[in-house]
Amino acid sequence: MSAPTGVPRGRVAKREAITTAARAVFGREGFTAAGIETIAAEAEVSTRTIYNHFRGKEELFAAVIEDSSTRVADVLVDLAQRHLGPVSEEHRLEAALLALATAWNRPRAEFADHFAVVRRMRAEAGHLPRGLLQAWDRSGPQRTQRELAHQLRRLADLGILDVDDAALAADHYLLLTSGAVSERSHHGAAPLSGPVRTALITAGVRAFLHGYQPQTGC
């Protein structure tokens, strides 16, 4: 059977067309409701073509979430390195943490389908196969948290921060900045205005510094 008109030829291109379509469908309908037939129609391929690449919906979902989580994590890891890596003096720390949180929480249209899938995952978490949640966590959140923890540990070694557990400090930073923005925006479904997002981030960074800057007074 020849490929439908408009579908890129070649196995790699077909796989990319399938995962791109699946990301959009999973973001709209969630894992449980999404059907292989719907994904095939979105990708303009046959269901047989999908099964030539993936054993079933669970394997396809895992491929989609691992791929897009990796791409998002690449961006966030780079942001942590770029904003915190150059910091070596205390007076530059607050500005760097603010700049990082601002960039981290900037709406990213290029990853809209990914974050739509993540919102669906959160809603369906109790019904998803455990392996899917682990694949997402491993390829995305764990990577970014490790890099942030590494940067905070480096700052602690310089005496700029007082950190006993860098992984926990990274969690606190993300919860105080990104967590607040995420909750208020319903995990990105209702984007916040710039001033509201800035106010939440600023308050979060200051709370983080209140808990993690070395105490100089008695």
Short mmCIF file of C-alpha atoms in Angstrom, two decimals:
data_model
loop_
_atom_site.label_atom_id
_atom_site.label_comp_id
_atom_site.label_asym_id
_atom_site.label_seq_id
_atom_site.Cartn_x
_atom_site.Cartn_y
_atom_site.Cartn_z
CA MET A 1 0.00 0.00 0.00
CA SER A 2 1.50 3.33 -1.03
CA ALA A 3 1.87 6.19 1.43
CA PRO A 4 -1.04 8.67 1.47
CA THR A 5 -0.50 11.94 -0.40
CA GLY A 6 1.43 14.51 1.65
CA VAL A 7 2.99 12.02 4.08
CA PRO A 8 6.82 12.18 4.15
CA ARG A 9 8.48 9.08 2.76
CA GLY A 10 11.07 7.07 4.68
CA ARG A 11 10.85 5.18 7.92
CA VAL A 12 12.30 7.97 10.09
CA ALA A 13 9.97 10.58 8.59
CA LYS A 14 6.98 8.26 9.04
CA ARG A 15 7.86 7.67 12.69
CA GLU A 16 8.21 11.41 13.28
CA ALA A 17 4.86 12.07 11.62
CA ILE A 18 3.25 9.45 13.87
CA THR A 19 4.76 10.76 17.11
CA THR A 20 3.92 14.37 16.21
CA ALA A 21 0.31 13.41 15.52
CA ALA A 22 0.14 11.25 18.65
CA ARG A 23 1.42 14.10 20.81
CA ALA A 24 -1.38 16.34 19.55
CA VAL A 25 -4.05 13.64 20.04
CA PHE A 26 -2.83 12.61 23.50
CA GLY A 27 -2.79 16.29 24.48
CA ARG A 28 -6.39 16.74 23.36
CA GLU A 29 -7.90 13.44 24.50
CA GLY A 30 -5.55 11.94 27.06
CA PHE A 31 -4.06 8.45 27.04
CA THR A 32 -7.22 6.53 27.90
CA ALA A 33 -9.56 8.11 25.35
CA ALA A 34 -7.09 8.44 22.48
CA GLY A 35 -7.43 5.75 19.83
CA ILE A 36 -4.89 4.43 17.36
CA GLU A 37 -7.38 5.14 14.58
CA THR A 38 -7.57 8.81 15.56
CA ILE A 39 -3.78 9.08 15.68
CA ALA A 40 -3.50 7.40 12.27
CA ALA A 41 -5.96 9.86 10.78
CA GLU A 42 -4.06 12.80 12.30
CA ALA A 43 -0.77 11.50 10.91
CA GLU A 44 -2.34 10.59 7.54
CA VAL A 45 -1.09 7.02 7.76
CA SER A 46 -2.78 3.65 8.16
CA THR A 47 -3.14 1.95 11.53
CA ARG A 48 -0.96 -0.82 10.09
CA THR A 49 1.82 1.72 9.59
CA ILE A 50 1.60 2.70 13.25
CA TYR A 51 1.84 -0.93 14.33
CA ASN A 52 4.86 -1.32 12.06
CA HIS A 53 6.62 1.21 14.30
CA PHE A 54 5.04 0.63 17.72
CA ARG A 55 3.60 -2.46 19.40
CA GLY A 56 0.62 -0.54 20.73
CA LYS A 57 -0.71 2.63 22.28
CA GLU A 58 1.34 2.32 25.49
CA GLU A 59 4.64 2.03 23.61
CA LEU A 60 3.66 4.94 21.36
CA PHE A 61 2.75 7.11 24.35
CA ALA A 62 6.06 6.25 26.05
CA ALA A 63 7.98 7.24 22.90
CA VAL A 64 6.05 10.50 22.62
CA ILE A 65 6.51 11.55 26.24
CA GLU A 66 10.18 10.52 26.40
CA ASP A 67 11.00 12.40 23.20
CA SER A 68 9.22 15.63 24.10
CA SER A 69 10.33 15.51 27.77
CA THR A 70 13.93 15.15 26.62
CA ARG A 71 13.59 18.18 24.34
CA VAL A 72 12.07 20.30 27.11
CA ALA A 73 14.69 19.10 29.60
CA ASP A 74 17.47 20.05 27.16
CA VAL A 75 16.17 23.62 27.21
CA LEU A 76 15.78 23.77 30.99
CA VAL A 77 19.18 22.22 31.69
CA ASP A 78 20.74 24.83 29.41
CA LEU A 79 18.89 27.60 31.25
CA ALA A 80 20.20 26.41 34.63
CA GLN A 81 23.75 26.28 33.32
CA ARG A 82 23.51 29.62 31.55
CA HIS A 83 21.99 31.59 34.44
CA LEU A 84 23.63 29.99 37.49
CA GLY A 85 26.91 28.75 36.01
CA PRO A 86 28.58 32.20 35.86
CA VAL A 87 27.54 33.19 39.42
CA SER A 88 30.44 33.32 41.85
CA GLU A 89 29.52 36.28 44.07
CA GLU A 90 26.62 36.70 46.46
CA HIS A 91 25.48 40.06 45.12
CA ARG A 92 24.70 38.45 41.73
CA LEU A 93 22.72 35.53 43.14
CA GLU A 94 19.22 37.01 43.47
CA ALA A 95 19.28 38.48 39.96
CA ALA A 96 20.45 35.14 38.54
CA LEU A 97 17.76 33.17 40.37
CA LEU A 98 15.12 35.64 39.20
CA ALA A 99 16.34 35.47 35.60
CA LEU A 100 16.39 31.67 35.70
CA ALA A 101 12.86 31.40 37.12
CA THR A 102 11.57 33.96 34.61
CA ALA A 103 13.05 32.07 31.68
CA TRP A 104 11.96 28.71 33.14
CA ASN A 105 8.34 29.86 33.41
CA ARG A 106 8.12 31.67 30.09
CA PRO A 107 5.25 30.23 28.00
CA ARG A 108 6.76 28.17 25.17
CA ALA A 109 4.49 27.79 22.16
CA GLU A 110 6.88 25.27 20.60
CA PHE A 111 6.17 22.86 23.46
CA ALA A 112 2.42 23.49 23.75
CA ASP A 113 1.51 19.91 22.77
CA HIS A 114 3.97 18.50 25.29
CA PHE A 115 2.52 20.48 28.18
CA ALA A 116 -1.01 19.56 27.08
CA VAL A 117 0.03 15.90 27.36
CA VAL A 118 1.53 16.53 30.80
CA ARG A 119 -1.71 18.13 31.99
CA ARG A 120 -3.61 15.08 30.76
CA MET A 121 -1.12 12.82 32.52
CA ARG A 122 -1.64 14.61 35.81
CA ALA A 123 -5.40 14.23 35.48
CA GLU A 124 -5.12 10.53 34.59
CA ALA A 125 -2.18 9.63 36.84
CA GLY A 126 -4.16 7.12 38.87
CA HIS A 127 -5.13 5.20 35.75
CA LEU A 128 -1.88 5.30 33.77
CA PRO A 129 0.55 2.37 33.65
CA ARG A 130 3.30 3.09 36.18
CA GLY A 131 5.97 2.68 33.52
CA LEU A 132 4.63 5.65 31.57
CA LEU A 133 4.89 7.96 34.57
CA GLN A 134 8.39 6.72 35.28
CA ALA A 135 9.46 7.26 31.65
CA TRP A 136 8.25 10.87 31.80
CA ASP A 137 9.86 11.53 35.19
CA ARG A 138 13.18 9.98 34.16
CA SER A 139 13.54 11.80 30.84
CA GLY A 140 12.23 15.20 31.98
CA PRO A 141 11.78 16.29 35.61
CA GLN A 142 14.60 14.18 37.07
CA ARG A 143 17.13 15.52 34.55
CA THR A 144 16.28 19.14 35.17
CA GLN A 145 16.17 18.68 38.94
CA ARG A 146 19.63 17.04 38.92
CA GLU A 147 21.18 19.90 36.97
CA LEU A 148 19.59 22.51 39.21
CA ALA A 149 20.79 20.60 42.30
CA HIS A 150 24.30 20.51 40.81
CA GLN A 151 24.30 24.28 40.36
CA LEU A 152 22.98 24.92 43.87
CA ARG A 153 25.59 22.56 45.34
CA ARG A 154 28.30 24.51 43.51
CA LEU A 155 26.99 27.77 44.95
CA ALA A 156 26.96 26.22 48.42
CA ASP A 157 30.58 25.15 47.97
CA LEU A 158 31.39 28.80 47.23
CA GLY A 159 29.66 29.83 50.48
CA ILE A 160 26.94 31.76 48.63
CA LEU A 161 24.18 29.41 49.77
CA ASP A 162 23.72 27.32 52.90
CA VAL A 163 22.60 23.96 51.52
CA ASP A 164 22.72 20.58 53.25
CA ASP A 165 20.66 18.67 50.67
CA ALA A 166 21.03 20.10 47.17
CA ALA A 167 18.27 17.91 45.71
CA LEU A 168 15.83 19.14 48.35
CA ALA A 169 16.94 22.74 47.79
CA ALA A 170 16.27 22.31 44.06
CA ASP A 171 12.80 20.99 44.86
CA HIS A 172 12.13 23.98 47.10
CA TYR A 173 13.29 26.45 44.44
CA LEU A 174 11.05 24.87 41.81
CA LEU A 175 8.05 24.66 44.12
CA LEU A 176 8.40 28.28 45.23
CA THR A 177 8.79 29.63 41.69
CA SER A 178 7.46 27.26 39.03
CA GLY A 179 5.02 25.52 41.38
CA ALA A 180 3.26 28.76 42.23
CA VAL A 181 2.99 29.76 38.57
CA SER A 182 1.82 26.28 37.58
CA GLU A 183 -0.92 26.13 40.20
CA ARG A 184 -2.21 29.63 39.49
CA SER A 185 -2.26 28.97 35.73
CA HIS A 186 -3.84 25.52 36.08
CA HIS A 187 -0.62 23.91 34.84
CA GLY A 188 -0.38 26.29 31.88
CA ALA A 189 -3.94 25.88 30.64
CA ALA A 190 -4.77 29.51 31.54
CA PRO A 191 -1.54 31.53 31.06
CA LEU A 192 -0.93 34.33 33.53
CA SER A 193 -0.28 37.95 32.68
CA GLY A 194 3.34 39.07 32.79
CA PRO A 195 2.97 41.16 35.98
CA VAL A 196 1.23 38.35 37.90
CA ARG A 197 3.85 35.81 36.81
CA THR A 198 6.66 38.20 37.76
CA ALA A 199 5.16 38.85 41.21
CA LEU A 200 4.85 35.13 41.94
CA ILE A 201 8.39 34.42 40.78
CA THR A 202 9.88 37.33 42.73
CA ALA A 203 8.12 36.27 45.94
CA GLY A 204 9.25 32.69 45.41
CA VAL A 205 12.90 33.60 44.88
CA ARG A 206 12.93 35.82 47.96
CA ALA A 207 11.37 33.05 50.05
CA PHE A 208 14.01 30.63 48.74
CA LEU A 209 16.83 33.03 49.62
CA HIS A 210 15.35 33.63 53.07
CA GLY A 211 15.70 29.93 53.74
CA TYR A 212 18.98 29.22 51.98
CA GLN A 213 21.24 32.28 52.23
CA PRO A 214 23.90 31.99 54.95
CA GLN A 215 22.95 33.73 58.18
CA THR A 216 25.43 36.53 58.88
CA GLY A 217 23.94 37.95 62.05
CA CYS A 218 23.46 36.48 65.51
#
